[in-house]
Coordinates of C-alpha atoms in Angstrom, one line a residue:
X1253 CA -42.6 52.6 60.3
X1254 CA -39.8 50.5 61.9
X1255 CA -40.8 47.4 63.9
X1256 CA -38.6 45.3 66.1
X1257 CA -40.1 41.9 66.9
X1258 CA -38.9 39.7 69.7
X1259 CA -39.9 36.1 70.4
X1260 CA -38.9 32.6 71.1
X1261 CA -38.9 31.4 67.5
X1262 CA -40.5 34.0 65.1
X1263 CA -43.8 32.7 66.3
X1264 CA -45.7 35.5 64.5
X1265 CA -43.6 35.4 61.3
X1266 CA -46.6 35.8 59.1
X1267 CA -47.4 39.1 60.7
X1268 CA -43.8 40.2 60.0
X1269 CA -44.2 39.2 56.3
X1270 CA -47.4 41.1 56.1
X1271 CA -45.7 44.2 57.5
X1272 CA -42.9 43.9 55.0
X1273 CA -45.5 43.7 52.2
X1274 CA -47.1 46.8 53.6
X1275 CA -43.8 48.7 53.1
X1276 CA -42.6 48.8 56.8
X1277 CA -39.1 48.0 58.0
X1278 CA -38.9 44.9 60.2
X1279 CA -36.2 43.3 62.2
X1280 CA -36.8 40.1 64.0
X1281 CA -35.0 38.5 67.0
X1282 CA -35.7 34.8 67.7
X1283 CA -34.2 33.0 70.7
X1284 CA -34.0 29.5 69.2
X1285 CA -30.9 28.1 67.3
X1286 CA -30.7 29.4 63.7
X1287 CA -30.7 25.9 62.3
X1288 CA -34.1 25.3 64.0
X1289 CA -35.7 28.6 63.3
X1290 CA -39.1 29.0 61.8
X1291 CA -39.2 31.3 58.7
X1292 CA -35.6 30.7 57.8
X1293 CA -35.1 31.8 54.2
X1294 CA -38.3 33.9 54.5
X1295 CA -37.2 36.4 57.2
X1296 CA -33.8 37.7 58.3
X1297 CA -33.1 37.8 62.0
X1298 CA -30.9 39.8 64.3
X1299 CA -28.8 38.3 67.1
X1300 CA -29.2 40.9 69.8
X1301 CA -32.5 42.8 70.1
X1302 CA -31.1 45.3 72.6
X1303 CA -28.5 46.4 70.0
X1304 CA -31.4 47.3 67.7
X1305 CA -33.0 49.8 70.1
X1306 CA -31.3 52.8 68.6
X1307 CA -32.5 51.7 65.2
X1308 CA -36.2 51.3 66.2
X1309 CA -36.0 54.5 68.4
X1310 CA -39.0 56.0 70.2
X1311 CA -41.0 56.4 67.0
X1312 CA -40.9 52.8 65.9
X1313 CA -42.7 49.8 67.6
X1314 CA -41.3 47.0 69.6
X1315 CA -43.5 43.8 69.5
X1316 CA -43.2 41.0 72.0
X1317 CA -44.8 37.7 70.9
X1318 CA -45.5 35.8 74.1
X1319 CA -46.9 36.4 77.5
X1320 CA -43.6 35.9 79.4
X1321 CA -41.5 39.1 79.0
X1322 CA -43.9 41.5 80.7
X1323 CA -41.5 43.1 83.1
X1324 CA -39.1 43.9 80.2
X1325 CA -42.0 45.5 78.2
X1326 CA -43.0 47.6 81.2
X1327 CA -39.4 48.8 81.6
X1328 CA -39.0 49.7 77.9
X1329 CA -42.3 51.7 78.1
X1330 CA -40.9 53.6 81.1
X1331 CA -37.9 54.5 78.9
X1332 CA -40.1 56.0 76.3
X1333 CA -40.3 53.1 73.8
X1334 CA -43.6 52.2 72.1
X1335 CA -44.2 48.5 73.0
X1336 CA -47.0 46.2 71.9
X1337 CA -47.6 42.8 73.4
X1338 CA -48.6 43.1 77.0
X1339 CA -46.9 43.6 80.3
X1340 CA -46.3 42.0 83.7
X1341 CA -50.0 42.3 84.6
X1342 CA -51.1 40.6 81.4
X1343 CA -48.6 37.9 81.8
X1344 CA -49.9 37.1 85.2
X1345 CA -53.6 37.2 84.0
X1346 CA -52.8 34.5 81.5
X1347 CA -50.2 32.4 83.3
X1348 CA -51.4 32.5 86.9
X1349 CA -54.9 31.2 86.4
X1350 CA -55.9 31.6 90.0
X1351 CA -54.9 35.3 89.8
X1352 CA -56.9 35.7 86.6
X1353 CA -60.0 34.2 88.3
X1354 CA -59.5 36.6 91.3
X1355 CA -59.5 39.6 89.1
X1356 CA -62.7 38.4 87.4
X1357 CA -64.3 38.1 90.8
X1358 CA -63.1 41.5 91.7
X1359 CA -64.8 43.2 88.8
X1360 CA -68.1 41.4 89.7
X1361 CA -68.1 38.5 87.3
X1362 CA -69.3 35.0 88.3
X1363 CA -66.7 32.5 87.4
X1364 CA -66.6 28.8 87.0
X1365 CA -65.7 26.9 90.2
X1366 CA -62.0 26.2 90.2
X1367 CA -59.2 25.3 92.5
X1368 CA -55.5 25.8 92.2
X1369 CA -53.0 23.2 93.5
X1370 CA -49.2 23.4 94.0
X1371 CA -48.7 19.9 92.5
X1372 CA -50.6 17.2 90.6
X1373 CA -50.5 15.0 93.7
X1374 CA -52.4 17.6 95.7
X1375 CA -55.0 17.9 92.9
X1376 CA -55.3 14.1 92.7
X1377 CA -55.9 13.9 96.5
X1378 CA -58.7 16.5 96.2
X1379 CA -60.3 14.7 93.2
X1380 CA -60.3 11.4 95.0
X1381 CA -62.3 13.1 97.9
X1382 CA -64.5 15.0 95.5
X1383 CA -65.1 12.7 92.4
X1384 CA -66.5 14.8 89.6
X1385 CA -66.1 15.9 86.0
X1386 CA -63.3 18.4 85.8
X1387 CA -61.1 20.3 83.4
X1388 CA -57.3 20.1 84.0
X1389 CA -55.2 23.2 83.2
X1390 CA -51.6 24.1 83.7
X1391 CA -50.4 27.5 84.9
X1392 CA -47.2 27.6 82.8
X1393 CA -48.7 26.2 79.5
X1394 CA -46.4 23.2 79.8
X1395 CA -49.2 20.9 78.5
X1396 CA -52.5 21.3 76.7
X1397 CA -55.7 21.6 78.7
X1398 CA -57.4 18.3 79.3
X1399 CA -61.2 18.2 79.3
X1400 CA -62.5 15.3 81.5
X1401 CA -65.5 13.2 80.4
X1402 CA -65.8 10.6 83.2
X1403 CA -68.5 11.6 85.8
X1404 CA -66.1 10.6 88.7
X1405 CA -63.0 12.2 87.1
X1406 CA -61.2 8.9 86.5
X1407 CA -59.7 10.2 83.2
X1408 CA -58.5 13.4 84.8
X1409 CA -57.0 11.3 87.6
X1410 CA -55.0 9.4 85.1
X1411 CA -53.7 12.6 83.5
X1412 CA -52.7 14.0 86.9
X1413 CA -50.7 10.9 87.7
X1414 CA -48.6 11.4 84.6
X1415 CA -48.3 15.2 84.8
X1416 CA -45.0 16.8 85.4
X1417 CA -44.4 18.7 88.6
X1418 CA -45.8 22.2 88.9
X1419 CA -49.0 24.1 89.7
X1420 CA -52.2 22.8 88.2
X1421 CA -55.8 24.0 88.2
X1422 CA -59.0 21.9 88.3
X1423 CA -62.1 23.7 86.9
X1424 CA -65.7 22.5 86.9
X1425 CA -66.8 21.0 83.6
X1426 CA -69.6 23.2 82.3
X1427 CA -72.1 22.1 79.6
X1428 CA -72.6 25.2 77.5
X1429 CA -71.4 27.2 74.5
X1430 CA -67.6 27.9 74.6
X1431 CA -67.0 31.3 73.1
X1432 CA -64.3 33.9 73.2
X1433 CA -64.5 37.7 73.2
X1434 CA -61.4 39.8 72.4
X1435 CA -60.1 43.3 71.6
X1436 CA -57.0 45.4 71.2
X1437 CA -56.0 47.6 74.2
X1438 CA -54.1 50.8 73.6
X1439 CA -52.9 51.5 77.1
X1440 CA -56.0 53.3 78.1
X1441 CA -59.0 51.6 76.5
X1442 CA -60.1 48.9 74.1
X1443 CA -60.2 49.8 70.4
X1444 CA -63.5 48.9 68.9
X1445 CA -65.0 46.8 67.5
X1446 CA -64.4 43.7 69.7
X1447 CA -64.4 40.3 68.2
X1448 CA -66.3 37.1 69.0
X1449 CA -64.7 33.8 68.3
X1450 CA -65.3 30.0 68.5
X1451 CA -62.2 27.8 68.8
X1452 CA -62.0 24.2 67.7
X1453 CA -59.3 22.5 69.8
X1454 CA -60.0 18.8 69.2
X1455 CA -57.8 17.1 66.7
X1456 CA -60.6 15.4 64.7
X1457 CA -63.9 16.5 63.2
X1458 CA -66.9 16.1 65.4
X1459 CA -64.9 17.2 68.5
X1460 CA -63.1 13.9 68.9
X1461 CA -59.5 13.1 69.8
X1462 CA -56.9 14.9 71.8
X1463 CA -56.9 18.6 72.7
X1464 CA -54.4 20.5 70.4
X1465 CA -53.2 24.1 70.5
X1466 CA -56.0 24.7 68.0
X1467 CA -57.3 23.3 64.7
X1468 CA -59.3 26.2 63.5
X1469 CA -61.5 29.2 64.5
X1470 CA -64.7 30.9 63.5
X1471 CA -64.7 34.7 64.2
X1472 CA -66.5 37.9 63.5
X1473 CA -66.2 41.6 64.4
X1474 CA -70.0 41.8 64.6
X1475 CA -72.3 40.5 67.3
X1476 CA -69.7 40.7 70.2
X1477 CA -70.9 43.9 71.9
X1478 CA -73.3 42.4 74.5
X1479 CA -70.7 39.8 75.6
X1480 CA -67.9 42.3 75.5
X1481 CA -69.6 44.9 77.7
X1482 CA -70.7 42.4 80.2
X1483 CA -67.4 40.6 80.6
X1484 CA -64.0 41.7 79.1
X1485 CA -64.6 45.5 79.2
X1486 CA -65.0 45.3 82.9
X1487 CA -61.3 44.5 83.1
X1488 CA -60.4 47.7 81.2
X1489 CA -59.6 49.8 84.3
X1490 CA -57.1 47.1 85.5
X1491 CA -55.4 47.0 82.1
X1492 CA -55.2 50.8 82.0
X1493 CA -53.6 51.0 85.4
X1494 CA -51.0 48.5 84.2
X1495 CA -50.4 50.3 80.9
X1496 CA -51.2 47.2 78.9
X1497 CA -50.8 47.6 75.1
X1498 CA -51.8 44.5 73.1
X1499 CA -54.5 42.0 72.4
X1500 CA -56.6 40.5 75.2
X1501 CA -59.1 37.6 74.8
X1502 CA -61.4 36.2 77.5
X1503 CA -62.6 32.6 77.0
X1504 CA -66.1 32.0 78.3
X1505 CA -68.6 29.2 78.8
X1506 CA -72.2 30.4 78.3
X1507 CA -75.2 28.6 79.7
X1508 CA -78.5 29.6 81.4
X1509 CA -76.6 31.2 84.2
X1510 CA -74.9 33.6 81.8
X1511 CA -71.3 33.8 80.5
X1512 CA -68.8 32.3 82.9
X1513 CA -65.2 33.4 82.3
X1514 CA -62.7 30.6 82.1
X1515 CA -59.3 32.1 81.2
X1516 CA -57.4 35.0 79.6
X1517 CA -55.1 35.2 76.6
X1518 CA -52.9 38.3 76.8
X1519 CA -51.0 38.0 73.5
X1520 CA -51.5 37.4 69.8
X1521 CA -52.8 33.9 69.7
X1522 CA -52.4 31.3 67.0
X1523 CA -54.5 30.9 64.8
X1524 CA -56.3 33.9 66.5
X1525 CA -54.0 36.4 64.8
X1526 CA -54.8 34.9 61.4
X1527 CA -58.5 34.7 61.7
X1528 CA -58.6 38.4 62.7
X1529 CA -56.0 39.5 60.1
X1530 CA -58.4 38.4 57.3
X1531 CA -61.0 40.9 58.5
X1532 CA -58.5 43.8 59.1
X1533 CA -58.2 45.4 55.6
X1534 CA -55.8 48.2 56.6
X1535 CA -53.2 45.7 57.8
X1536 CA -51.1 45.3 60.9
X1537 CA -49.1 48.4 60.4
X1538 CA -52.2 50.6 60.7
X1539 CA -53.5 48.7 63.7
X1540 CA -50.2 48.7 65.5
X1541 CA -49.9 52.5 65.0
X1542 CA -53.4 53.0 66.5
X1543 CA -52.5 50.8 69.5
X1544 CA -49.2 52.5 70.1
X1545 CA -50.4 56.1 69.7
X1546 CA -53.6 55.8 71.7
X1547 CA -56.7 57.9 71.3
X1548 CA -58.0 56.3 68.0
X1549 CA -60.9 54.3 69.6
X1550 CA -61.7 52.4 66.4
X1551 CA -60.2 50.7 63.4
X1552 CA -61.7 49.4 60.1
X1553 CA -62.9 45.9 59.8
X1554 CA -64.6 43.7 57.2
X1555 CA -68.2 42.7 58.0
X1556 CA -69.4 39.1 58.2
X1557 CA -67.4 36.1 59.2
X1558 CA -63.8 34.7 59.0
X1559 CA -62.9 31.0 59.2
X1560 CA -59.3 29.9 59.9
X1561 CA -58.2 26.3 59.2
X1562 CA -54.9 24.9 60.6
X1563 CA -53.0 22.7 58.2
X1564 CA -50.7 20.1 59.8
X1565 CA -48.6 17.0 59.2
X1566 CA -47.3 14.4 61.7
X1567 CA -46.1 14.6 64.5
X1568 CA -48.7 17.4 65.2
X1569 CA -50.1 17.9 67.8
X1570 CA -47.0 16.4 69.4
X1571 CA -43.4 17.6 69.0
X1572 CA -40.5 15.5 67.7
X1573 CA -37.5 17.1 69.4
X1574 CA -35.2 14.7 67.5
X1575 CA -36.3 15.8 64.1
X1576 CA -33.6 17.5 62.0
X1577 CA -33.9 19.9 59.0
X1578 CA -33.3 16.9 56.7
X1579 CA -36.6 15.5 58.0
X1580 CA -38.6 18.6 56.9
X1581 CA -41.5 18.1 54.5
X1582 CA -42.1 19.9 51.2
X1583 CA -45.2 22.0 50.7
X1584 CA -46.6 22.9 47.3
X1585 CA -49.4 25.0 45.9
X1586 CA -51.6 23.9 43.0
X1587 CA -51.9 27.6 42.2
X1588 CA -49.3 29.9 43.8
X1589 CA -51.0 32.6 45.9
X1590 CA -50.2 36.1 44.8
X1591 CA -51.2 39.7 45.5
X1592 CA -54.2 40.1 47.7
X1593 CA -54.5 36.3 48.1
X1594 CA -51.3 36.2 50.2
X1595 CA -53.3 37.9 53.0
X1596 CA -55.2 34.6 53.5
X1597 CA -52.2 32.2 53.7
X1598 CA -50.4 32.3 57.0
X1599 CA -47.2 30.1 57.4
X1600 CA -46.4 29.0 60.9
X1601 CA -43.5 26.6 61.4
X1602 CA -42.0 26.7 57.9
X1603 CA -38.8 27.6 56.1
X1604 CA -37.5 28.1 52.6
X1605 CA -34.4 26.2 51.4
X1606 CA -31.6 27.5 49.1
X1607 CA -33.6 26.2 46.1
X1608 CA -36.7 28.1 47.0
X1609 CA -38.7 25.1 48.2
X1610 CA -41.1 25.7 51.1
X1611 CA -40.6 23.2 53.9
X1612 CA -42.7 22.3 56.9
X1613 CA -40.6 21.8 60.1
X1614 CA -41.0 18.1 61.0
X1615 CA -40.4 18.9 64.7
X1616 CA -43.9 20.3 65.1
X1617 CA -45.8 19.6 61.8
X1618 CA -47.5 22.9 62.3
X1619 CA -47.6 24.0 58.7
X1620 CA -49.8 27.0 58.1
X1621 CA -53.2 28.6 58.5
X1622 CA -55.5 29.4 55.7
X1623 CA -58.4 31.8 56.1
X1624 CA -61.6 32.7 54.3
X1625 CA -64.1 35.5 54.8
X1626 CA -67.7 36.0 53.7
X1627 CA -71.1 37.6 54.7
X1628 CA -72.2 34.2 56.1
X1629 CA -70.5 31.3 57.9
X1630 CA -71.1 29.1 54.9
X1631 CA -69.4 31.5 52.5
X1632 CA -66.4 31.9 54.8
X1633 CA -66.1 28.1 55.2
X1634 CA -66.1 27.7 51.4
X1635 CA -63.3 30.2 50.9
X1636 CA -61.1 28.7 53.6
X1637 CA -61.7 25.2 52.3
X1638 CA -60.9 26.3 48.8
X1639 CA -57.5 27.6 50.0
X1640 CA -56.9 24.5 52.1
X1641 CA -57.4 22.3 49.0
X1642 CA -54.9 24.4 47.1
X1643 CA -52.1 23.2 49.5
X1644 CA -50.3 19.9 48.8
X1645 CA -47.9 18.2 51.2
X1646 CA -47.3 14.6 52.2
X1647 CA -49.6 13.5 55.0
X1648 CA -51.4 16.8 55.2
X1649 CA -54.4 16.9 57.5
X1650 CA -57.0 19.6 58.4
X1651 CA -60.5 19.8 59.8
X1652 CA -63.2 20.4 57.3
X1653 CA -65.9 21.2 59.9
X1654 CA -64.7 24.5 61.4
X1655 CA -67.9 26.5 62.2
X1656 CA -70.2 23.5 62.0
X1657 CA -70.8 23.4 65.8
X1658 CA -72.0 27.1 65.6
X1659 CA -74.4 26.4 62.7
X1660 CA -75.7 23.2 64.3
X1661 CA -76.9 24.8 67.5
X1662 CA -74.4 27.2 69.2
X1663 CA -75.7 30.2 67.4
X1664 CA -79.3 29.5 68.2
X1665 CA -78.5 28.9 71.9
X1666 CA -76.5 32.1 72.2
X1667 CA -79.3 34.1 70.5
X1668 CA -82.0 32.6 72.7
X1669 CA -80.1 33.5 75.8
X1670 CA -79.6 37.1 74.5
X1671 CA -75.8 37.0 74.2
X1672 CA -75.4 37.2 70.5
X1673 CA -77.0 38.7 67.4
X1674 CA -75.9 37.6 63.9
X1675 CA -74.1 40.2 61.7
X1676 CA -76.5 42.5 59.8
X1677 CA -75.9 40.8 56.4
X1678 CA -76.3 37.3 57.7
X1679 CA -79.7 35.8 56.8
X1680 CA -79.7 34.0 60.2
X1681 CA -80.0 37.4 62.0
X1682 CA -82.8 37.7 64.5
X1683 CA -83.5 39.8 67.5
X1684 CA -82.8 38.3 70.9
X1685 CA -85.9 37.7 73.0
X1686 CA -86.8 40.6 75.4
X1687 CA -86.7 38.4 78.5
X1688 CA -83.2 37.1 78.0
X1689 CA -81.1 39.7 79.6
X1690 CA -80.6 41.1 83.1
X1691 CA -80.5 37.6 84.8
X1692 CA -79.4 37.2 88.4
X1693 CA -75.7 37.7 89.0
X1694 CA -75.1 40.1 86.1
X1695 CA -74.9 43.8 86.9
X1696 CA -74.5 46.7 84.6
X1697 CA -71.2 46.6 82.6
X1698 CA -68.4 48.8 84.0
X1699 CA -67.4 51.7 81.8
X1700 CA -63.9 51.6 80.3

């Protein structure tokens, strides 16, 4: 199969390396300057993706990395190309948070109280009149989400005063279990199974420090059905009308009121793609073909749990725009991963020099993701940690507690509320209490 990948900087380069190992033909277009490109020395790139359309044809697959080229994707589909990534509707679901909340209300879901503002100053004026704990989000992903702690919102007010111009959203701070539910959409319906995931966005263990893109994820393809049917699957008719083909994730906060949707991700996230790849034994080529062809309904997954750990060096989670290739940092393995083990090592912003040395781009410090799978969370944690310890780089950092929040109470709370049941082989499995479902505000899930 031929795959033409298009993105800002080979963001999903690990997927492309996996496709090559599976025997597929891959051509990659990245928009950044060649001297700054991730995966230089690991992947070849093409200058003009439109010139490659005859090569990929109508039988190959065109993959878009980010949720910002939806109209182009829709146009290519109209011309008969098989395109994976999303579309204009998915872009708006993710990037226009007020629109995403409106769609959730339209399909009958209660949502966390939120307000959109055209500028940080307008949001600041509202917060002064309504002092409260809030979460600050940005429509265009120009900055990380900021989760306020002060009961009168003084910390959020400070962040608003220093924010760059543009639309912002203030969302009520909810004390509950943050959980995501996601699935691949084939243009008509979601492929099953759906996944359940638990992101860890704080920089330090124990959920301290600044919010980052993400430091690690716990996920499973088991136990998601109840949440999926009650939330994300209700959006399926909208996605079908838009012809969306790609991954969709809905982030939720679950408390005694039920799951309250927060925001969409309508693209392959990072490290989301990696934590799921570890549980997809037939590889990306098989999954992409099923999504593009439609009508397959299911795909094969590994039971149990997957843990992804993000490995970083300074300046992560910040960006050093002044860094040059000469500042890049060498990465070594104690034991070189080979064969099947390569599936669990996912480079991110790395390159290989002329001498074959792997280097981490100093501009971001976002080195790689390692994953581990197992029948229990503990087993998956141990496998991921073993691979993380096999990586050596100056000033390497990573969180050693991915999944601990879940084990320390999130699992029990979700199970007691009736929104999760542990995988069949997990010794923690127990039946949800019979009184826990059908609470006020939650109707029957809509059919896809």
